[in-house]
Amino acid sequence: MASSHEHHVCINFGVKLGKTATETVVMLEQIFWNAAYSQGKVFEWHQWLREGQAIAEDDERSERP
């Protein structure tokens, strides 16, 4: 069975590729088959990672001279 860390890495990869949450669900189902997270869990993590990256990007820009 795949670890939650593996799922999170794959979801983050989907976010960085600009995939929608639905496309990320399909990707996880192809990779993990029956061991994939539920659609709701993927949507939750996808949104959290997408919003978290936006905050990190703003922080990085504010540090530039």
XYZ file of C-alpha atoms in Angstrom:
65
model
C 0.000 0.000 0.000
C 1.240 3.469 -0.861
C 2.125 5.842 1.940
C 0.364 9.141 2.490
C 3.671 10.874 1.742
C 3.692 9.350 -1.755
C 0.148 10.582 -2.346
C 1.007 14.084 -1.148
C 4.058 14.245 -3.403
C 1.964 13.186 -6.404
C -0.777 15.705 -5.594
C 1.826 18.449 -5.239
C 3.316 17.380 -8.578
C -0.137 17.738 -10.183
C -0.497 21.222 -8.683
C 2.933 22.280 -9.972
C 2.060 20.983 -13.444
C -1.064 23.133 -13.404
C -3.420 20.145 -13.369
C -6.929 20.528 -12.025
C -7.993 18.535 -8.983
C -10.011 16.229 -11.252
C -6.992 15.585 -13.492
C -4.929 14.875 -10.392
C -7.499 12.326 -9.190
C -7.267 10.523 -12.541
C -3.466 10.570 -12.337
C -3.510 9.060 -8.829
C -5.972 6.370 -9.891
C -3.633 5.414 -12.740
C -0.636 5.262 -10.403
C -2.097 3.697 -7.255
C -5.173 1.844 -8.594
C -7.404 0.871 -5.669
C -5.036 2.365 -3.081
C -5.568 5.953 -4.289
C -7.009 8.597 -1.994
C -10.693 9.391 -2.310
C -11.705 12.195 -4.653
C -12.675 14.416 -1.725
C -9.301 13.954 -0.037
C -7.441 14.757 -3.266
C -9.556 17.895 -3.785
C -8.830 18.992 -0.204
C -5.075 18.487 -0.517
C -4.979 19.998 -4.022
C -6.628 23.196 -2.792
C -4.425 23.364 0.303
C -1.211 22.919 -1.696
C -2.313 25.358 -4.396
C -3.095 28.049 -1.816
C 0.041 27.301 0.194
C 2.261 27.741 -2.846
C 0.663 31.080 -3.638
C 1.534 32.312 -0.143
C 5.118 31.040 -0.429
C 5.557 32.735 -3.803
C 4.363 36.068 -2.382
C 6.782 35.746 0.549
C 9.702 35.079 -1.773
C 8.912 38.134 -3.876
C 8.712 40.427 -0.864
C 12.308 39.549 0.087
C 13.779 40.697 -3.209
C 15.547 44.078 -3.238
